[in-house]
CSV table of C-alpha atoms and ligand atoms in Angstrom, one decimal:
chain,number,residue,atom,x,y,z
A,1,UNK,CA,0.0,0.0,0.0
A,2,UNK,CA,0.9,3.7,-0.3
A,3,UNK,CA,2.4,5.3,2.8
A,4,UNK,CA,0.5,8.2,4.4
A,5,UNK,CA,2.5,11.2,5.5
A,6,UNK,CA,1.0,14.2,7.4
A,7,UNK,CA,2.9,17.4,6.7
A,8,UNK,CA,2.1,20.5,8.7
A,9,UNK,CA,2.4,23.8,6.8
A,10,UNK,CA,2.3,22.2,3.4
A,11,UNK,CA,0.7,25.2,1.8
A,12,UNK,CA,4.1,26.9,0.9
A,13,UNK,CA,7.8,26.7,0.9
A,14,UNK,CA,9.5,23.5,2.2
A,15,UNK,CA,6.3,21.8,3.2
A,16,UNK,CA,4.8,22.2,-0.3
A,17,UNK,CA,8.0,21.1,-2.0
A,18,UNK,CA,8.2,18.0,0.2
A,19,UNK,CA,4.5,17.2,-0.5
A,20,UNK,CA,5.2,17.4,-4.2
A,21,UNK,CA,8.4,15.3,-4.0
A,22,UNK,CA,6.6,12.6,-2.1
A,23,UNK,CA,3.5,12.6,-4.3
A,24,UNK,CA,5.7,12.3,-7.4
A,25,UNK,CA,7.1,9.0,-6.2
A,26,UNK,CA,3.6,7.4,-6.5
A,27,UNK,CA,4.3,5.8,-3.1
A,28,UNK,CA,2.8,8.4,-0.8
A,29,UNK,CA,-0.5,10.0,0.0
A,30,UNK,CA,0.1,13.3,1.6
A,31,UNK,CA,-2.2,14.9,4.2
A,32,UNK,CA,-1.5,18.6,4.0
A,33,UNK,CA,-2.3,19.9,7.5
A,34,UNK,CA,-2.8,23.6,6.9
A,35,UNK,CA,-4.4,26.7,8.5
A,36,UNK,CA,-5.7,28.0,5.2
A,37,UNK,CA,-7.7,25.4,3.3
A,38,UNK,CA,-8.1,27.4,0.1
A,39,UNK,CA,-4.4,28.4,-0.1
A,40,UNK,CA,-3.3,24.8,0.4
A,41,UNK,CA,-5.7,23.5,-2.4
A,42,UNK,CA,-4.4,26.1,-4.7
A,43,UNK,CA,-0.8,25.4,-3.8
A,44,UNK,CA,-1.2,21.7,-4.4
A,45,UNK,CA,-2.7,22.4,-7.8
A,46,UNK,CA,0.0,25.0,-8.7
A,47,UNK,CA,2.7,22.4,-8.3
A,48,UNK,CA,0.8,19.8,-10.3
A,49,UNK,CA,-0.1,17.3,-7.6
A,50,UNK,CA,-3.0,15.1,-8.6
A,51,UNK,CA,-6.1,14.7,-6.5
A,52,UNK,CA,-5.6,11.1,-5.5
A,53,UNK,CA,-2.2,11.9,-4.0
A,54,UNK,CA,-3.2,14.4,-1.3
A,55,UNK,CA,-5.9,15.5,1.1
A,56,UNK,CA,-6.0,19.0,2.6
A,57,UNK,CA,-7.1,19.1,6.3
A,58,UNK,CA,-7.5,22.1,8.6
A,59,UNK,CA,-4.9,22.6,11.3
A,60,UNK,CA,-4.1,25.8,13.0
A,61,UNK,CA,-1.1,25.2,15.3
A,62,UNK,CA,-1.7,28.5,17.0
A,63,UNK,CA,-4.7,26.9,18.7
A,64,UNK,CA,-4.5,23.7,20.9
A,65,UNK,CA,-8.2,23.2,20.3
A,66,UNK,CA,-7.5,23.1,16.6
A,67,UNK,CA,-4.7,20.6,17.1
A,68,UNK,CA,-7.1,18.3,19.0
A,69,UNK,CA,-9.8,18.7,16.3
A,70,UNK,CA,-7.2,17.9,13.6
A,71,UNK,CA,-6.3,14.7,15.4
A,72,UNK,CA,-10.0,13.7,15.6
A,73,UNK,CA,-10.7,14.5,12.0
A,74,UNK,CA,-7.6,12.6,10.9
A,75,UNK,CA,-8.7,9.6,12.9
A,76,UNK,CA,-12.1,9.7,11.3
A,77,UNK,CA,-10.6,9.4,7.8
A,78,UNK,CA,-9.4,5.9,9.0
A,79,UNK,CA,-6.1,6.4,7.2
A,80,UNK,CA,-3.1,4.9,8.9
A,81,UNK,CA,-0.4,7.3,10.0
A,82,UNK,CA,3.0,6.3,8.8
A,83,UNK,CA,5.0,9.5,8.9
A,84,UNK,CA,4.4,12.8,10.6
A,85,UNK,CA,6.4,15.8,9.5
A,86,UNK,CA,6.3,18.9,11.8
A,87,UNK,CA,7.3,21.6,9.4
A,88,UNK,CA,5.1,24.7,9.8
A,89,UNK,CA,6.6,27.7,11.4
A,90,UNK,CA,6.2,31.4,11.9
A,91,UNK,CA,9.0,33.9,12.1
A,92,UNK,CA,8.5,37.5,13.2
A,93,UNK,CA,11.9,39.1,13.1
A,94,UNK,CA,10.7,42.7,12.9
A,95,UNK,CA,7.8,42.6,15.4
A,96,UNK,CA,8.2,45.2,18.2
A,97,UNK,CA,5.5,43.6,20.3
A,98,UNK,CA,4.7,39.9,20.8
A,99,UNK,CA,1.5,38.4,19.5
A,100,UNK,CA,-0.2,35.4,21.1
A,101,UNK,CA,-1.8,32.1,20.2
A,102,UNK,CA,-5.5,31.3,21.1
A,103,UNK,CA,-4.4,30.0,24.5
A,104,UNK,CA,-2.2,33.1,25.0
A,105,UNK,CA,1.3,31.8,24.4
A,106,UNK,CA,3.9,34.0,22.5
A,107,UNK,CA,3.1,33.0,18.9
A,108,UNK,CA,6.5,31.7,17.6
A,109,UNK,CA,7.1,29.3,20.4
A,110,UNK,CA,3.4,28.7,20.8
A,111,UNK,CA,3.0,27.7,17.1
A,112,UNK,CA,6.4,26.2,16.2
A,113,UNK,CA,7.0,24.3,19.5
A,114,UNK,CA,3.9,24.0,21.7
A,115,UNK,CA,1.4,23.3,18.8
A,116,UNK,CA,3.7,20.7,17.4
A,117,UNK,CA,4.5,19.3,20.8
A,118,UNK,CA,0.8,18.5,21.4
A,119,UNK,CA,0.3,17.2,17.9
A,120,UNK,CA,3.2,14.9,18.0
A,121,UNK,CA,2.3,13.5,21.4
A,122,UNK,CA,-1.3,12.8,20.4
A,123,UNK,CA,-0.3,11.3,17.0
A,124,UNK,CA,2.3,9.0,18.5
A,125,UNK,CA,-0.5,6.6,19.3
A,126,UNK,CA,-1.5,6.6,15.7
A,127,UNK,CA,2.1,6.0,14.5
A,128,UNK,CA,2.4,3.1,16.9
A,129,UNK,CA,-0.7,1.4,15.3
A,130,UNK,CA,0.6,1.7,11.8
A,131,UNK,CA,2.0,-1.5,10.2
A,132,UNK,CA,4.3,0.5,7.9
A,133,UNK,CA,7.8,-0.9,7.8
A,134,UNK,CA,9.6,2.4,8.6
A,135,UNK,CA,7.5,4.7,10.7
A,136,UNK,CA,9.0,8.1,11.2
A,137,UNK,CA,8.4,11.4,13.0
A,138,UNK,CA,10.3,14.4,11.8
A,139,UNK,CA,10.6,17.8,13.3
A,140,UNK,CA,12.2,20.4,11.0
A,141,UNK,CA,15.1,22.1,12.9
A,142,UNK,CA,17.3,25.0,11.9
A,143,UNK,CA,20.9,26.0,11.9
A,144,UNK,CA,19.9,29.3,13.4
A,145,UNK,CA,19.2,27.6,16.7
A,146,UNK,CA,22.6,26.0,16.7
A,147,UNK,CA,25.2,28.3,18.3
A,148,UNK,CA,28.0,25.9,17.2
A,149,UNK,CA,27.6,27.3,13.6
A,150,UNK,CA,28.4,30.6,12.0
A,151,UNK,CA,24.7,31.3,11.2
A,152,UNK,CA,23.7,30.3,14.8
A,153,UNK,CA,26.1,33.0,16.1
A,154,UNK,CA,24.4,36.0,14.5
A,155,UNK,CA,22.8,37.9,17.3
A,156,UNK,CA,20.3,37.6,18.9
A,157,UNK,CA,21.4,34.0,19.7
A,158,UNK,CA,19.0,31.3,20.8
A,159,UNK,CA,19.1,30.7,24.6
A,160,UNK,CA,16.4,29.0,26.7
A,161,UNK,CA,18.1,29.9,30.0
A,162,UNK,CA,16.5,28.0,32.8
A,163,UNK,CA,13.1,28.1,31.1
A,164,UNK,CA,11.6,30.5,33.7
A,165,UNK,CA,9.5,32.4,31.1
A,166,UNK,CA,8.1,29.3,29.6
A,167,UNK,CA,7.3,27.9,33.1
A,168,UNK,CA,5.5,31.0,34.0
A,169,UNK,CA,3.2,30.7,31.0
A,170,UNK,CA,4.9,32.6,28.1
A,171,UNK,CA,1.9,34.9,28.1
A,172,UNK,CA,3.5,38.3,28.3
A,173,UNK,CA,2.5,38.9,32.0
A,174,UNK,CA,5.9,37.9,33.3
A,175,UNK,CA,7.6,37.4,30.0
A,176,UNK,CA,6.9,36.3,26.5
A,177,UNK,CA,10.4,34.7,26.1
A,178,UNK,CA,11.4,31.3,27.2
A,179,UNK,CA,14.4,32.6,29.2
A,180,UNK,CA,12.3,35.2,30.9
A,181,UNK,CA,14.0,38.1,29.0
A,182,UNK,CA,12.8,41.0,26.9
A,183,UNK,CA,10.7,40.2,23.8
A,184,UNK,CA,12.7,39.7,20.6
A,185,UNK,CA,10.9,38.2,17.6
A,186,UNK,CA,14.0,36.8,15.9
A,187,UNK,CA,15.2,35.2,19.2
A,188,UNK,CA,11.8,33.7,19.9
A,189,UNK,CA,12.0,31.9,16.5
A,190,UNK,CA,15.5,30.6,17.2
A,191,UNK,CA,14.4,29.5,20.7
A,192,UNK,CA,11.4,27.7,19.2
A,193,UNK,CA,13.8,25.8,16.8
A,194,UNK,CA,16.0,24.7,19.7
A,195,UNK,CA,12.8,23.4,21.3
A,196,UNK,CA,12.0,21.5,18.1
A,197,UNK,CA,15.4,19.8,18.2
A,198,UNK,CA,15.3,19.1,21.9
A,199,UNK,CA,11.8,17.6,21.5
A,200,UNK,CA,13.0,15.3,18.7
A,201,UNK,CA,15.8,13.9,20.9
A,202,UNK,CA,13.5,13.5,24.0
A,203,UNK,CA,11.0,11.6,21.9
A,204,UNK,CA,13.8,9.4,20.7
A,205,UNK,CA,15.0,8.7,24.2
A,206,UNK,CA,11.5,8.0,25.5
A,207,UNK,CA,9.9,6.1,22.7
A,208,UNK,CA,12.3,4.8,20.0
A,209,UNK,CA,13.0,1.5,21.6
A,210,UNK,CA,9.5,0.8,22.7
A,211,UNK,CA,7.8,1.8,19.4
A,212,UNK,CA,10.4,1.4,16.7
A,213,UNK,CA,9.5,4.8,15.4
A,214,UNK,CA,12.4,6.8,13.9
A,215,UNK,CA,12.6,10.3,15.3
A,216,UNK,CA,14.7,12.8,13.2
A,217,UNK,CA,15.3,16.4,12.7
A,218,UNK,CA,17.1,18.2,9.9
A,219,UNK,CA,18.5,21.4,8.6
A,220,UNK,CA,17.6,21.4,4.8
A,221,UNK,CA,19.9,24.3,3.9
A,222,UNK,CA,19.0,28.0,3.7
A,223,UNK,CA,15.8,28.3,1.5
A,224,UNK,CA,16.1,32.0,1.2
A,225,UNK,CA,13.1,32.3,-1.1
A,226,UNK,CA,10.3,30.9,1.1
A,227,UNK,CA,7.5,32.8,2.8
A,228,UNK,CA,9.3,32.5,6.1
A,229,UNK,CA,10.9,35.8,5.4
A,230,UNK,CA,7.7,37.5,4.4
A,231,UNK,CA,7.7,39.7,7.5
A,232,UNK,CA,11.2,40.9,7.1
A,233,UNK,CA,12.0,44.4,5.8
A,234,UNK,CA,11.9,44.7,2.0
A,235,UNK,CA,15.7,45.3,1.6
A,236,UNK,CA,16.4,42.2,3.5
A,237,UNK,CA,14.1,40.2,1.3
A,238,UNK,CA,15.8,41.6,-1.8
A,239,UNK,CA,19.4,40.9,-0.7
A,240,UNK,CA,19.1,37.7,1.4
A,241,UNK,CA,18.7,35.2,-1.5
A,242,UNK,CA,21.8,36.4,-3.5
A,243,UNK,CA,23.7,36.8,-0.2
A,244,UNK,CA,23.0,33.2,0.7
A,245,UNK,CA,23.7,32.0,-2.9
A,246,UNK,CA,27.0,33.8,-3.6
A,247,UNK,CA,28.6,34.6,-0.2
A,248,UNK,CA,27.4,32.1,2.4
A,249,UNK,CA,26.9,29.4,-0.2
A,250,UNK,CA,24.3,27.8,2.0
A,251,UNK,CA,21.5,28.6,-0.5
A,252,UNK,CA,19.2,25.8,-1.5
A,253,UNK,CA,16.2,25.9,-3.8
A,254,UNK,CA,12.8,25.0,-2.5
A,255,UNK,CA,12.7,22.0,-4.8
A,256,UNK,CA,16.1,20.7,-3.6
A,257,UNK,CA,15.1,21.3,0.1
A,258,UNK,CA,11.9,19.4,-0.5
A,259,UNK,CA,13.8,16.5,-1.9
A,260,UNK,CA,16.0,16.5,1.1
A,261,UNK,CA,13.1,16.4,3.5
A,262,UNK,CA,11.4,13.7,1.4
A,263,UNK,CA,14.6,11.6,1.9
A,264,UNK,CA,14.2,11.9,5.6
A,265,UNK,CA,10.6,10.7,5.2
A,266,UNK,CA,11.3,7.7,3.1
A,267,UNK,CA,14.9,6.9,2.2
A,268,UNK,CA,15.9,3.6,3.7
A,269,UNK,CA,19.4,4.9,4.3
A,270,UNK,CA,18.1,7.7,6.5
A,271,UNK,CA,16.2,5.5,8.9
A,272,UNK,CA,18.4,6.0,12.0
A,273,UNK,CA,16.6,7.5,15.0
A,274,UNK,CA,17.8,10.5,17.0
A,275,UNK,CA,19.7,12.1,14.2
A,276,UNK,CA,19.9,15.7,13.0
A,277,UNK,CA,20.5,15.5,9.3
A,278,UNK,CA,22.3,18.0,7.2
A,279,UNK,CA,23.6,18.1,3.6
A,280,UNK,CA,27.0,19.1,2.3
A,281,UNK,CA,27.8,21.0,-0.9
A,282,UNK,CA,27.4,18.0,-3.2
A,283,UNK,CA,24.0,17.3,-1.6
A,284,UNK,CA,24.9,14.2,0.3
A,285,UNK,CA,23.4,13.8,3.7
A,286,UNK,CA,25.3,13.4,6.9
A,287,UNK,CA,24.6,13.2,10.7
A,288,UNK,CA,25.3,16.6,12.0
A,289,UNK,CA,26.3,17.7,15.5
A,290,UNK,CA,23.9,19.9,17.5
A,291,UNK,CA,25.0,22.8,19.7
A,292,UNK,CA,25.6,22.3,23.4
A,293,UNK,CA,22.2,23.7,24.3
A,294,UNK,CA,20.3,21.9,21.5
A,295,UNK,CA,21.7,18.5,22.7
A,296,UNK,CA,21.4,19.1,26.4
A,297,UNK,CA,19.5,16.1,27.7
A,298,UNK,CA,18.6,17.7,31.0
A,299,UNK,CA,17.2,20.7,29.3
A,300,UNK,CA,15.2,18.5,26.9
A,301,UNK,CA,13.6,16.7,29.9
A,302,UNK,CA,12.7,19.9,31.6
A,303,UNK,CA,11.3,21.4,28.4
A,304,UNK,CA,9.3,18.2,28.0
A,305,UNK,CA,7.8,18.5,31.5
A,306,UNK,CA,7.1,22.3,31.3
A,307,UNK,CA,5.5,21.9,27.8
A,308,UNK,CA,3.3,19.0,29.0
A,309,UNK,CA,1.8,21.3,31.6
A,310,UNK,CA,1.2,24.1,29.2
A,311,UNK,CA,-0.6,22.0,26.6
A,312,UNK,CA,-2.6,20.2,29.2
A,313,UNK,CA,-1.0,16.8,29.0
A,314,UNK,CA,0.2,16.7,32.7
B,401,NDP,P1,7.0,29.2,4.8
B,401,NDP,O1,6.7,30.5,5.5
B,401,NDP,O2,7.1,29.2,3.4
B,401,NDP,O3,6.1,28.0,5.3
B,401,NDP,C1,5.6,28.0,6.6
B,401,NDP,C2,4.4,27.2,6.6
B,401,NDP,O4,3.9,27.1,7.9
B,401,NDP,C3,3.3,27.8,5.7
B,401,NDP,O5,2.6,26.8,5.1
B,401,NDP,C4,2.4,28.4,6.8
B,401,NDP,O6,1.0,28.5,6.4
B,401,NDP,C5,2.5,27.4,7.9
B,401,NDP,N1,2.0,28.0,9.2
B,401,NDP,C6,2.4,29.1,9.8
B,401,NDP,N2,1.7,29.3,10.9
B,401,NDP,C7,0.8,28.2,11.0
B,401,NDP,C8,-0.2,27.8,11.9
B,401,NDP,N3,-0.5,28.6,13.0
B,401,NDP,N4,-0.9,26.7,11.7
B,401,NDP,C9,-0.6,25.9,10.6
B,401,NDP,N5,0.4,26.2,9.7
B,401,NDP,C10,1.1,27.4,9.9
B,401,NDP,O7,8.5,28.8,5.4
B,401,NDP,P2,9.5,27.6,5.1
B,401,NDP,O8,9.0,26.7,4.1
B,401,NDP,O9,10.8,28.3,4.9
B,401,NDP,O10,9.5,27.0,6.6
B,401,NDP,C11,9.3,25.6,6.8
B,401,NDP,C12,10.2,25.0,7.9
B,401,NDP,O11,11.5,25.1,7.5
B,401,NDP,C13,10.1,25.8,9.2
B,401,NDP,O12,10.0,24.8,10.2
B,401,NDP,C14,11.3,26.6,9.2
B,401,NDP,O13,11.8,26.8,10.5
B,401,NDP,C15,12.3,25.6,8.5
B,401,NDP,N6,13.5,26.2,8.0
B,401,NDP,C16,13.5,27.1,7.0
B,401,NDP,C17,14.6,27.6,6.5
B,401,NDP,C18,14.7,28.6,5.4
B,401,NDP,O14,15.8,29.0,5.1
B,401,NDP,N7,13.5,29.0,4.8
B,401,NDP,C19,15.9,27.1,7.0
B,401,NDP,C20,15.8,26.2,8.0
B,401,NDP,C21,14.7,25.7,8.5
B,401,NDP,P3,0.4,29.7,5.4
B,401,NDP,O15,0.8,29.2,4.0
B,401,NDP,O16,-1.0,29.6,5.7
B,401,NDP,O17,1.1,30.9,5.8
């Protein structure tokens, strides 16, 4: 049978390119879990995906209620869940003030981390039930959260501190930042990506042996053309793609990045669990090292426990 992969945020950028790459193999049915139904339908058509290869389902990660509803609706389709890809993200580098999710969490961490945290915890049961030979859960990471890299050292750097802001609710009353500091939109995004990478490793430690599910993260390269930068200042949007292409040389097209993520979904040689994948200049994959903070097992455990409380699992 075809595999079923759920991809969050498949209405643009990396998620869409991955959906297309998987659909083209003829071996996958892609559930595009998106907040904007019409946009997702149009996007699927625009890249030439055929009707039988995908289903669009509503998911707004900035609402825990919506996450639960998505899980219910997915279960009602009676499709097995073989692979979950947590890809959606918001990035608000120029915001002066924080905005908040339906439950009142700062929106970058609320969407990118807490929404996906609840989704992955709930869908783990569905993955367990699947009889697919290689079941996987993938959380898209980023170099920007990794302070052991050049890009990760551009200020403001990611830093979760002792998680005091998160523990106090991340609702702007005490703080809207995980470390309890002043609001900074770019840092909030980077922090959320560190959370994504910590969560993947904690899932691996807790569930890989018991379930056989492969847990993985990746940095697909800098896809300087995606909508992720839509809220950046115009000059940045103009100069960032050529800067990445010719100077940093980390640039990767949406199509190539989609193929990389599709490999992490289905390539038999990328089936190892607990790995953060990256690609070198000739596009071969390798197991990359995470920064000290992004591989801190104690922090991962604490993040897990605090996040469980915030999303109502504990
Ligand atoms: P895009 O902005 O193109 O895509 C982000 C997707 O997330 C969109 O489909 C968007 O939906 C969706 N999304 C945003 N908020 C929500 C929400 N509340 N509920 C559901 N979906 C939501 O960015 P990219 O494709 O670049 O980003 C995809 C992933 O890749 C992210 O995890 C990002 O961190 C990561 N990444 C990107 C890099 C890059 O250079 N671009 C580098 C490294 C990692 P909508 O279409 O409705 O806006």
